[in-house]
Coordinates of C-alpha atoms and ligand atoms in Angstrom, one line a residue:
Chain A
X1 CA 88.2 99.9 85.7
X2 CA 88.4 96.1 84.4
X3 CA 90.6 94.4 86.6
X4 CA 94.6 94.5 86.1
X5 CA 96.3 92.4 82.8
X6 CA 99.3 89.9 82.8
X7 CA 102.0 91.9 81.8
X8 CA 102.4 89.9 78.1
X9 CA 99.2 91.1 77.5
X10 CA 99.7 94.7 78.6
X11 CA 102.8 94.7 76.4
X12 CA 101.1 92.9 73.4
X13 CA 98.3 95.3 73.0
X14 CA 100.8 98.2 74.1
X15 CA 102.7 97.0 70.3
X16 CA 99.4 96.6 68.7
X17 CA 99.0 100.2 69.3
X18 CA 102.1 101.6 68.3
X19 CA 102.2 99.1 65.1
X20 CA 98.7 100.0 64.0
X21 CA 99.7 103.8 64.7
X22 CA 102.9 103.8 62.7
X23 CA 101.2 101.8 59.6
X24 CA 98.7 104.3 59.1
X25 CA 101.3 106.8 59.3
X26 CA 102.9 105.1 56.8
X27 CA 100.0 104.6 54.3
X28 CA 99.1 108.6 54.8
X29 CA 102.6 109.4 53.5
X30 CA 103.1 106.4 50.8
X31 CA 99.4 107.2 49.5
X32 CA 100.5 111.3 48.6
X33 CA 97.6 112.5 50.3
X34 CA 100.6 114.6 52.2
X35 CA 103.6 115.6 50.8
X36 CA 107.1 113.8 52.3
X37 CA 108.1 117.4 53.5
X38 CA 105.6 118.0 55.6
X39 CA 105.1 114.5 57.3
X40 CA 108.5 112.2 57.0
X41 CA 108.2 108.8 56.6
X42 CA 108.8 106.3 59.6
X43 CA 112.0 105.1 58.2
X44 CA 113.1 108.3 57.1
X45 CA 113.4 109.8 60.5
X46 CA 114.3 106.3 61.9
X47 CA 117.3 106.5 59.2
X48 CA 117.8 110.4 60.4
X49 CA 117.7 109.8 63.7
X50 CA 120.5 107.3 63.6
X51 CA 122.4 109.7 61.5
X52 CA 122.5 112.1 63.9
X53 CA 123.7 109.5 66.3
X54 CA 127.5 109.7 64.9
X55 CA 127.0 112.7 62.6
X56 CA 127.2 116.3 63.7
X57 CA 124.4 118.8 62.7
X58 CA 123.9 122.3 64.0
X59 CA 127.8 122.2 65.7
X60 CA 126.9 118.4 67.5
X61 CA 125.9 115.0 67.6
X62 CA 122.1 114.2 68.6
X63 CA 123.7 112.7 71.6
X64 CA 125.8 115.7 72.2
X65 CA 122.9 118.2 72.2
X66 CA 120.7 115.6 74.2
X67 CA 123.2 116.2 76.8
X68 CA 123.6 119.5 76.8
X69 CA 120.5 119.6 77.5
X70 CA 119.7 117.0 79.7
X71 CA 122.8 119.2 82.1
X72 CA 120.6 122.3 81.9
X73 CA 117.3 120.1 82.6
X74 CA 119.4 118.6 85.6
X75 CA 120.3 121.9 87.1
X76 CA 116.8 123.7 86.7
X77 CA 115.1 121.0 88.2
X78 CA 117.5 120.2 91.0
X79 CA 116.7 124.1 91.6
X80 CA 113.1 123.9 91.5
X81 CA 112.7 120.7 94.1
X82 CA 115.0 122.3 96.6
X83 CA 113.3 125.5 96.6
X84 CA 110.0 124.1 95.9
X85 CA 109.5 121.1 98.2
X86 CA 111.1 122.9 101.4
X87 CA 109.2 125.8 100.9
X88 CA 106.1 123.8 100.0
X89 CA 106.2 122.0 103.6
X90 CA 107.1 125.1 105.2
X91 CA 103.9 126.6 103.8
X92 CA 101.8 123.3 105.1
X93 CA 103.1 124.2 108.5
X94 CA 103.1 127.6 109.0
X95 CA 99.5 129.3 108.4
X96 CA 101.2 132.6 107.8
X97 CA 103.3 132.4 105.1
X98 CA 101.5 129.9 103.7
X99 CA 98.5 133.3 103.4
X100 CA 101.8 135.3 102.8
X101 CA 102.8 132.9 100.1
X102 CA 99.7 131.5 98.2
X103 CA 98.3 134.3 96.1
X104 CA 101.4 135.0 94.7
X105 CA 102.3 131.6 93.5
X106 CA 98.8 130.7 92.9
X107 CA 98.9 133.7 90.2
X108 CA 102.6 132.9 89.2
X109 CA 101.6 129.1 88.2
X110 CA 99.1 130.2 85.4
X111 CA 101.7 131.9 83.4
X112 CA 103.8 128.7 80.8
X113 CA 107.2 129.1 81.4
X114 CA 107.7 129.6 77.9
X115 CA 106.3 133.2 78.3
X116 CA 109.2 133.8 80.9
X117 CA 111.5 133.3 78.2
X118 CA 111.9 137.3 77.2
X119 CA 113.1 137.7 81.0
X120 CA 115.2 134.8 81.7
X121 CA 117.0 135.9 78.6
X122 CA 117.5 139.3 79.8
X123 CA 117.9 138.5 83.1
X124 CA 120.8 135.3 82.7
X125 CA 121.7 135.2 79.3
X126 CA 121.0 132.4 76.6
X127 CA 123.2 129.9 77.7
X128 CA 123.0 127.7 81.1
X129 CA 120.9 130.6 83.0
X130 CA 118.4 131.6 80.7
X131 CA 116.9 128.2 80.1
X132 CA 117.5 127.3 83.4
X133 CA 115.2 129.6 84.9
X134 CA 112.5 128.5 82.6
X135 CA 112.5 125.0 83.2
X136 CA 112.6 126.2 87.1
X137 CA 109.4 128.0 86.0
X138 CA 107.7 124.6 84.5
X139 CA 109.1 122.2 87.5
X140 CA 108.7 124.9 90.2
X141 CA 104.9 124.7 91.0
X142 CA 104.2 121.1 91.1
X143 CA 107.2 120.6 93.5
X144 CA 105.4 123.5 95.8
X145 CA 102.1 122.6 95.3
X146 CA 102.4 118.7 96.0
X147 CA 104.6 119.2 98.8
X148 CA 102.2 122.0 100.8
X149 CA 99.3 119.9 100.1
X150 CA 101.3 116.5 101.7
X151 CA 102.1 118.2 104.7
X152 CA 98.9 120.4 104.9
X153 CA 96.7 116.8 104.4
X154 CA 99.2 115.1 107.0
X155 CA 96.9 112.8 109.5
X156 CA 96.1 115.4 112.5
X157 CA 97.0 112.8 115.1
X158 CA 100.4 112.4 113.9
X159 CA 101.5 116.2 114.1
X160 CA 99.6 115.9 117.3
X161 CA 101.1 113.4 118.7
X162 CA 104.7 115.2 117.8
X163 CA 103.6 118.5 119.6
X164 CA 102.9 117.0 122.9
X165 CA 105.9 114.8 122.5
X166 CA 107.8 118.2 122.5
X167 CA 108.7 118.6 119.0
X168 CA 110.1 121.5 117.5
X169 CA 109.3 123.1 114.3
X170 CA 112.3 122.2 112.5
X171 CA 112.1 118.6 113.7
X172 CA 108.2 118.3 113.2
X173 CA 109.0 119.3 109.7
X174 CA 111.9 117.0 108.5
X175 CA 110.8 114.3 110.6
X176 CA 107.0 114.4 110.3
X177 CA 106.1 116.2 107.6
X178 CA 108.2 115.5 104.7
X179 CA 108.2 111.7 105.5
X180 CA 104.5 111.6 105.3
X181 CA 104.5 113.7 102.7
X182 CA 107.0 111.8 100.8
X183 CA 104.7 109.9 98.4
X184 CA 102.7 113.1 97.5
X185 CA 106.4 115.4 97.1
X186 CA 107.5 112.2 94.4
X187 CA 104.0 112.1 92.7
X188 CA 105.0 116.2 92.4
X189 CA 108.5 115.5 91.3
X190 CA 107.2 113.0 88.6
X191 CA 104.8 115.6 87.5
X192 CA 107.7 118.8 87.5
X193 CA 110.3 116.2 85.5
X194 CA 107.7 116.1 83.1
X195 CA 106.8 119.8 82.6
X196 CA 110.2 120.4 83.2
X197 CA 111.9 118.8 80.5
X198 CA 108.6 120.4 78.1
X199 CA 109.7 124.0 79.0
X200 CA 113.5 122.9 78.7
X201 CA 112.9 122.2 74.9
X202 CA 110.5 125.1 74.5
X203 CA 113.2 127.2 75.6
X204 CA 115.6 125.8 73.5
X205 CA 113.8 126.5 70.7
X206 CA 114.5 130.0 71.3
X207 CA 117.1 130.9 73.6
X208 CA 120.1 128.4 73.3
X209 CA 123.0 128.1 71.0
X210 CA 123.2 124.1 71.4
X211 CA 120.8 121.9 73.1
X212 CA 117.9 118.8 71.3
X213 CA 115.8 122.4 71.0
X214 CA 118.3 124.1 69.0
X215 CA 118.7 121.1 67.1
X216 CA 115.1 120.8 65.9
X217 CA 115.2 124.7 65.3
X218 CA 118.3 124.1 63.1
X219 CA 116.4 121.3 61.1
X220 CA 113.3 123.6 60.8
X221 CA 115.2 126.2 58.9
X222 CA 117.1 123.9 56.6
X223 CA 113.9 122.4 55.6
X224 CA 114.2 119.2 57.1
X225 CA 111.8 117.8 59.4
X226 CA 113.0 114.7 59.5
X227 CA 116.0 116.3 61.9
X228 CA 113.0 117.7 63.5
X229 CA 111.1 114.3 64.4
X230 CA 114.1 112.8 65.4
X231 CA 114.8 115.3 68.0
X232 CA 111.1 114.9 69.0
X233 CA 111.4 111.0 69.2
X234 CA 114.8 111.5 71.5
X235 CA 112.9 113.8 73.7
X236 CA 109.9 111.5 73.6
X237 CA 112.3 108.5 74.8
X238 CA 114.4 110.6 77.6
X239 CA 110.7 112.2 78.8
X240 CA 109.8 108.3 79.0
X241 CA 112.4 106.6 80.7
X242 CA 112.8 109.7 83.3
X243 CA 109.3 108.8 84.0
X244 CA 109.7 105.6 84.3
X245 CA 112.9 106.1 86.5
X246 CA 110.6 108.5 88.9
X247 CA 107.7 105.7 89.1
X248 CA 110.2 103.4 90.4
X249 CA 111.1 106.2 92.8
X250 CA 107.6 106.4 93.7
X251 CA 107.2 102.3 94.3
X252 CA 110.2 102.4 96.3
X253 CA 108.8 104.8 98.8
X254 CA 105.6 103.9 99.1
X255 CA 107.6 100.6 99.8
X256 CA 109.8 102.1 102.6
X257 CA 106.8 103.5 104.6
X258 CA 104.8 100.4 104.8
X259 CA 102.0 100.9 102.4
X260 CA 102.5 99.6 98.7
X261 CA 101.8 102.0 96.2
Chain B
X1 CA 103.2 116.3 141.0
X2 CA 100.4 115.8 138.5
X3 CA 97.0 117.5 139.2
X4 CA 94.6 118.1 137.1
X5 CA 92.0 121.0 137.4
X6 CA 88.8 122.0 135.4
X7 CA 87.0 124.9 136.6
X8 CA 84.0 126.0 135.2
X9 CA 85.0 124.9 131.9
X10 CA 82.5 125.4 128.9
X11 CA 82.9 124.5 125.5
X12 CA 81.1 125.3 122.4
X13 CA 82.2 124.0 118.6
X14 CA 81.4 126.3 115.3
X15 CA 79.5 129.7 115.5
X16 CA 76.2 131.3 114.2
X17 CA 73.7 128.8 113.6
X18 CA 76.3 125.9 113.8
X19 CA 76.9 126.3 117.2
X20 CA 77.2 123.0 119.2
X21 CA 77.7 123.2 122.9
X22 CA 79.9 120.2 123.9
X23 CA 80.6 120.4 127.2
X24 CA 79.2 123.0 130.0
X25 CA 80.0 123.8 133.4
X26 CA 82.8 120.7 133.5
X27 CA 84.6 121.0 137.5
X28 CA 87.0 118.1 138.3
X29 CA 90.3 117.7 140.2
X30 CA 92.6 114.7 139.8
X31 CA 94.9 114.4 142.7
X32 CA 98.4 113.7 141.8
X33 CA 98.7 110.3 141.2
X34 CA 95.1 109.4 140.8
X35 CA 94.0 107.3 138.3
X36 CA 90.2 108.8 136.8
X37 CA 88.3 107.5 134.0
X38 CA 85.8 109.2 132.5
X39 CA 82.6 107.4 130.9
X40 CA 79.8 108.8 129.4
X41 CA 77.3 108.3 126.4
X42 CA 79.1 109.0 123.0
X43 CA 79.1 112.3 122.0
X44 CA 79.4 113.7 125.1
X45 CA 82.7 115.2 124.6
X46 CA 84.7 113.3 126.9
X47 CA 87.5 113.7 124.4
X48 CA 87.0 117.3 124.1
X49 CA 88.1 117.2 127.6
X50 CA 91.4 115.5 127.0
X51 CA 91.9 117.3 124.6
X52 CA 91.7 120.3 126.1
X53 CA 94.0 119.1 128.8
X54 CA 96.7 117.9 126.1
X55 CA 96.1 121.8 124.5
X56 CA 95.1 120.5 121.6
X57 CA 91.9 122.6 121.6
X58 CA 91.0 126.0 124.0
X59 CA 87.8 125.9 126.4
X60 CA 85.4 128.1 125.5
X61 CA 85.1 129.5 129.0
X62 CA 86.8 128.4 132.3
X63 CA 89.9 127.2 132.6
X64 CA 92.0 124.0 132.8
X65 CA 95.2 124.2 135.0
X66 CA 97.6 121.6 135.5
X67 CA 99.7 122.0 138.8
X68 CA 98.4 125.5 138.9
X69 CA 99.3 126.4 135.9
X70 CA 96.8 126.9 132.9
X71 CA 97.3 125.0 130.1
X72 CA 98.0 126.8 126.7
X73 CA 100.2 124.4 124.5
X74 CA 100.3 121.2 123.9
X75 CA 103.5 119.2 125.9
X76 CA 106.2 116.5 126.8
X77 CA 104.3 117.2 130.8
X78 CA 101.3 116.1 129.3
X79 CA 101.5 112.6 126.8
X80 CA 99.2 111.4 125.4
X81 CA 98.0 107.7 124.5
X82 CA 96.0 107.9 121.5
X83 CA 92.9 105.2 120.5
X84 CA 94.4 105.0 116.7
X85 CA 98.1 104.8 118.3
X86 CA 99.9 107.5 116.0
X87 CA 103.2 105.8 116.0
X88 CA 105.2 107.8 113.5
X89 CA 105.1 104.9 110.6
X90 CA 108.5 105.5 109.4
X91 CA 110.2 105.1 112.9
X92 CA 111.3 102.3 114.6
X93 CA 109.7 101.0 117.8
X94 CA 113.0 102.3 119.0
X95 CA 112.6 105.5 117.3
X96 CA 109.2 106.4 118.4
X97 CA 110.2 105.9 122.0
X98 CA 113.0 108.1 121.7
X99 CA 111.3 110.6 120.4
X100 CA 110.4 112.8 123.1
X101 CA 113.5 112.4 124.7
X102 CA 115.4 113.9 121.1
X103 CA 113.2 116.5 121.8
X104 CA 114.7 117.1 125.2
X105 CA 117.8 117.7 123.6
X106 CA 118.9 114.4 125.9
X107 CA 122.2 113.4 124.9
X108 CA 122.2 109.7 123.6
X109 CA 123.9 108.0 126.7
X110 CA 121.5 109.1 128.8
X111 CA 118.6 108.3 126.7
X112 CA 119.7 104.9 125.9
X113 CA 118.9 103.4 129.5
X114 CA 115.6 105.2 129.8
X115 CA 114.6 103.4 126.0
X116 CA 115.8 99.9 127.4
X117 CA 113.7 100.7 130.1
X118 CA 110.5 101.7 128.4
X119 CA 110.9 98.1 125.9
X120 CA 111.6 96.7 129.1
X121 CA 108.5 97.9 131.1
X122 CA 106.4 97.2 128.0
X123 CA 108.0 93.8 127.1
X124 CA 109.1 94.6 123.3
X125 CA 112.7 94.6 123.8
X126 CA 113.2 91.7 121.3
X127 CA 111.1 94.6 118.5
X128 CA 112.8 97.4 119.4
X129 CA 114.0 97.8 115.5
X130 CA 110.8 96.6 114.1
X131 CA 108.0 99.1 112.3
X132 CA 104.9 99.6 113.4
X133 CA 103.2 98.4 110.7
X134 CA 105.3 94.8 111.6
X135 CA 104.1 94.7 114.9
X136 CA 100.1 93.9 116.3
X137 CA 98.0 96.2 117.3
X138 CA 98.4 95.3 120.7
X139 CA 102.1 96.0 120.3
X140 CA 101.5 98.9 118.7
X141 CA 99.5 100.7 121.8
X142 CA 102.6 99.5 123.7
X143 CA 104.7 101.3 121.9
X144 CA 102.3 104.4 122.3
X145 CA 102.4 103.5 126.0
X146 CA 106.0 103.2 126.0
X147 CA 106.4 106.2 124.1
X148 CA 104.6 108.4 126.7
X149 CA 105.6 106.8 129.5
X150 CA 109.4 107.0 128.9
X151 CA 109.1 111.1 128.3
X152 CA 108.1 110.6 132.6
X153 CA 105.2 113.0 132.2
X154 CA 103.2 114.7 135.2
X155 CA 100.1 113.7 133.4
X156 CA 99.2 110.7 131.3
X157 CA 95.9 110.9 128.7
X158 CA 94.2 108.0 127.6
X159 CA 91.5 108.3 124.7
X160 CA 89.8 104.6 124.7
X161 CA 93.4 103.4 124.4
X162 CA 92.2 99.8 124.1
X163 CA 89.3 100.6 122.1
X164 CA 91.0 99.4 119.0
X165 CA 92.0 96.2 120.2
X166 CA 90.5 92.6 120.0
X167 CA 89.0 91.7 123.4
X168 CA 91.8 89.4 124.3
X169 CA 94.3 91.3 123.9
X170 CA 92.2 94.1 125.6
X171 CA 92.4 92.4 128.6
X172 CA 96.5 91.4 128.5
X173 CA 96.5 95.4 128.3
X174 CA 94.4 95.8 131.1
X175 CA 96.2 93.8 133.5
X176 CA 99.8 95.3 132.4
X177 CA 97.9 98.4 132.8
X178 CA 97.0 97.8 136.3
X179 CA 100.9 96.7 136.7
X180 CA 102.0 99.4 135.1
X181 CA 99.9 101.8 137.8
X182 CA 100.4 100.3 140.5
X183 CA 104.5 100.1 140.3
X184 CA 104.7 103.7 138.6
X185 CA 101.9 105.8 139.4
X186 CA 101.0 108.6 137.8
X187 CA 98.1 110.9 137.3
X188 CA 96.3 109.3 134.7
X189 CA 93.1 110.3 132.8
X190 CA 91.5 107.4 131.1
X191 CA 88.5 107.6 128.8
X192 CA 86.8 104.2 127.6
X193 CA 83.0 103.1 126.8
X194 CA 83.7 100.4 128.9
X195 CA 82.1 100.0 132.5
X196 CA 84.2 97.6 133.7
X197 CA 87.1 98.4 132.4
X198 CA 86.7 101.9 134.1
X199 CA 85.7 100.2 137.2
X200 CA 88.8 97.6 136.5
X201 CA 91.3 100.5 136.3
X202 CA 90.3 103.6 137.8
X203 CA 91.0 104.9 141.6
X204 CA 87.3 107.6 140.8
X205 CA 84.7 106.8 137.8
X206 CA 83.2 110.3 136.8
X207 CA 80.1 109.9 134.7
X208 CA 79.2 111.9 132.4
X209 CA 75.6 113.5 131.0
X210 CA 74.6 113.4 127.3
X211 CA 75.3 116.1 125.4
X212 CA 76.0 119.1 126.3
X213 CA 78.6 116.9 128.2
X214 CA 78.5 117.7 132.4
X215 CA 79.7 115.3 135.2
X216 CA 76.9 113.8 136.1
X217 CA 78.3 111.9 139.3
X218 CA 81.6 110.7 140.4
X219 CA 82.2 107.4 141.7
X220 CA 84.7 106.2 144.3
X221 CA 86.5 103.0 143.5
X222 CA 89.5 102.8 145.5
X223 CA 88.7 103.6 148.9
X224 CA 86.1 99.9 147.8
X225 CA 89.4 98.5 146.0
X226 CA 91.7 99.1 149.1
X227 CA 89.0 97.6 151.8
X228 CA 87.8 94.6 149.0
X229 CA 92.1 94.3 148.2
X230 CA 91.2 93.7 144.4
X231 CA 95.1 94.1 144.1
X232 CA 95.8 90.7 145.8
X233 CA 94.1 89.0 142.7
X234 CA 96.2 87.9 139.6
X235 CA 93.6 88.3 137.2
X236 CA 91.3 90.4 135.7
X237 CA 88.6 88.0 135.9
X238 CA 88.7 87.2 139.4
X239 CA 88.3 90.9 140.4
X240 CA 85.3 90.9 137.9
X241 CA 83.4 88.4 139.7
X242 CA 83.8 89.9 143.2
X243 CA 80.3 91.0 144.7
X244 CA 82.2 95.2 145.0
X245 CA 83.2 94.9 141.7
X246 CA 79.9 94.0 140.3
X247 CA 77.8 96.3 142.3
X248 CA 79.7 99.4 141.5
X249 CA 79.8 98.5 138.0
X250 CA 75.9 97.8 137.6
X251 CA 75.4 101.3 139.5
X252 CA 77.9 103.5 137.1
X253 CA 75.8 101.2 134.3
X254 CA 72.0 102.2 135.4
X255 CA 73.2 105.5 136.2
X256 CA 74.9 105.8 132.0
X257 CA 71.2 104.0 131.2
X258 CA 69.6 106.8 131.9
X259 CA 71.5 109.2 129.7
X260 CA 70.6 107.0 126.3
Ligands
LIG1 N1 86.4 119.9 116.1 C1 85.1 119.9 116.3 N2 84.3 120.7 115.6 C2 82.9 120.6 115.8 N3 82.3 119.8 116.6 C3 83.1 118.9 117.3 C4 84.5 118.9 117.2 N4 85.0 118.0 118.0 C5 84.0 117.5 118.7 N5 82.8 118.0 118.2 C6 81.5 117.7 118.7 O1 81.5 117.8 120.1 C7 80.7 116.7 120.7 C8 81.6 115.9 121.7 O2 82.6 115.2 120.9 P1 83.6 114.3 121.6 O3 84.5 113.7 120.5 O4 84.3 114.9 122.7 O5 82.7 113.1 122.2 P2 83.0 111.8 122.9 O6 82.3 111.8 124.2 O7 84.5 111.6 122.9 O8 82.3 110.7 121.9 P3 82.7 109.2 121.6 O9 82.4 108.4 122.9 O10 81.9 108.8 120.5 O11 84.2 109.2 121.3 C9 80.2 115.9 119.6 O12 78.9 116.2 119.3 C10 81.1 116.2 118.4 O13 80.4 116.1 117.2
LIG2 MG1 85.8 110.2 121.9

């Protein structure tokens, strides 16, 4: 790649994108080569969007269903790193179950969480459970996956050095392992926060009785896409500044084990 | 008690028609408390056989006992000093010193004085907090050193432990080598492409043959070292320039010339 630009300039031609993008949108629409009701204006789902802000639709406020489902987000992928990351070093450690282990979830990862939706609503219901489990199935295998392969890529000389200094499995793991895995598990987490919160809203669409999903499903069937874009642009902001909050994760431990990211 | 025993020790790397024989009919004891260094050309799987004694690897025939018993894991008995260090990076001096003594389930009272005492022996008392990636790399193979040396092992492995370092420091490490032997002996097996520095430290040189690796000859340096008293001299250089140390190092060095 060129070399690196001052940050002015990477934010200058970052707004001559987005400009450029949003003014062709605009002349599309204005020029009635499309009709208003399939593609919104700019404004009109700007004007929408802060609307919903104050103004309940489909039984809340835009903030109100952001929330809710930002709470269901939280607790499916809390789930999915606990499981995921411990098992995931366990894996790189033990030969065993990682043969155990590995078909299984190597099969398991090709199916989208959104076709787990018929069973997680059978299985825990529409409400918290249901999506839960389906965002667990988005976040799950990138939390695995990163973690196994950090601790299965670990430099040999250090878990060497920890077996003939006497060190126990346990301790080899959490001391060894998942520190030098660390900036490979948060590359995983950054990757599951964004599939995550993708399946979150494709399960919303379907299985939940409030939630930004059941929002824009609410919109769609009143004919309103403008309610529709605006819950894509809040989920498009929250997916951004997660990100963003998980990259600064990801500096500050690549800071915290000597070596900047 | 510390001795090391290879008997009849083969080993082979890969299968089919990868197969590499490394090492073959390898027979060595190291008294307790004998210092041996083992040079030979490269690739002649001298650290194969340290490896083997840590248990890091299996021979492929023969065994490898330690104290009579035959080695089958890797162990706190057994530290090892590496050539690339492998501090834990996210440890503290501190940290990677105590370590092995965690590990022992030591409670931290008594672990506390034996720490003190490694950062003592290995003058880094005043980095005890820092990380290894603060420190030089001369600091840094103290802290290996003082991480192996505080777990009080029957057998201390060396793998070109100075090989990373600038030649100055080299020889600092050397000499507090040398001090470190001489006031706390152990059974040490050193490995280094370095004649003198074999010569420098060792109490027996073994030599070994190119690949597949054998001991060619083994070479007696402290029965010289004793009747020459080397250990009356301060510094490295001084020992260098003796008429014993030169002539054992330029026999060890003809008798490695062949083997190129
Ligand atoms: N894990 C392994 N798999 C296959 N071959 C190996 C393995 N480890 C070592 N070898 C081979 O065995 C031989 C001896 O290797 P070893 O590392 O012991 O040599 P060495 O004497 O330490 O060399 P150097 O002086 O360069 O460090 C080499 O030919 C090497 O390629
Ligand atoms: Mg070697």
């Amino acid at each position: 790649m060129e070399p690196r630009l001052q940050p002015l300039e990477t934010i200058a031609y970052g707004a001559i994108g987005l400009v450029t993008f949003f003014a062709i949108w605009t002349i599309v629409v204005l020029s009635g080569a499309v009709p208003h009701t399939f593609l919104p204006l700019p404004t009109a789902i700007l004007t929408r969007f802060t609307f919903l802000l104050t103004h309940s639709f489909a039984g809340a406020t835009l903030p109100q269903h952001l929330l809710a489902s930002i709470d269901r987000y939280l607790g499916g992928f809390l789930l999915a790193a606990l499981v995921g990351v411990p098992l995931g070093l366990l894996m790189g450690w033990f030969r065993w179950l990682d043969d155990i282990l590995s078909p299984i979830f190597d099969g398991l990862r090709f199916i989208a969480p959104i076709a787990w939706v018929p069973f997680a609503a059978l299985w825990f219901g529409t409400g918290y459970g249901g999506p839960i489990m389906i965002i667990f199935a988005g976040a799950f295998s990138p939390c695995l996956i990163n973690a196994h392969r950090g601790a299965r890529f670990v430099n040999a000389s250090l878990t060497e050095a920890a077996s003939m200094l006497g060190t126990g499995h346990f301790r080899t793991i959490t001391e060894v392992l998942l520190p030098a895995s660390l900036p490979s598990i948060v590359a995983g987490l950054r990757v599951a926060a964004g599939l995550g919160w993708q399946s979150l809203v494709g399960a919303e669409l379907i299985v939940a009785a409030n939630g930004i999903g059941y929002m824009m499903v609410q919109g769609q069937a009143n004919l309103q896409t403008s309610t529709v874009m605006a819950g894509m642009v809040s989920i498009g902001l929250v997916g951004f500044g997660m990100d963003r909050l998980l990259r600064l994760a990801e500096r500050a431990v690549g800071k915290r084990l000597g070596r900047p990211a | 008690m510390g001795s090391i025993c290879f008997d009849k020790v083969d080993k082979v790397f890969g299968a089919g028609s990868g197969v590499l024989k490394a090492l073959e009919d390898i027979n060595l004891i190291v008294a307790d408390k004998e210092f041996v260094a083992i040079v030979g050309p490269s690739g002649c799987g001298k650290t194969t056989c340290l490896r083997m004694v840590a248990g890091f690897e299996a021979p492929s025939a023969g065994t490898i006992s330690v104290d009579g018993k035959v080695i089958i894991a890797p162990g706190p008995d057994r530290a090892v000093v590496f050539q690339q260090f492998a501090l834990f990076p996210w440890k503290t001096v501190r940290g990677n010193i105590e370590m092995g003594l965690r590990n022992k389930n030591m409670p931290r009272a008594q672990r506390a004085p034996l720490v003190e005492g490694a950062l003592k022996l290995m003058n880094l008392e005043s980095h005890a907090e820092a990380f290894p990636h603060q420190l030089s790399g001369g600091m840094q193979q103290r802290v290996a050193i003082a991480r192996a040396y505080v777990l009080d092992p029957a057998v201390l492995l060396m793998d070109e432990p100075f090989g990373a370092l600038d030649a100055q420091t080299r020889v600092v490490m050397q000499e507090e080598l040398v001090r470190l032997a001489r006031l706390n002996p152990r059974t040490v097996l050193f490995i280094t492409h370095s004649v003198e520095e074999a010569v420098y430290l060792a109490d027996r040189v073994a030599i070994m043959s190119r690949r597949p690796g054998r001991i060619k000859g083994i070479v007696d340096i402290k029965a010289v070292r004793l009747a020459e008293q080397w250990d009356k001299s301060e510094r490295i250089e001084d020992v260098m320039e003796r008429e014993s140390f030169v002539h054992l190092r330029s026999n060890i060095w003809k008798s490695l010339r062949e083997e190129k």
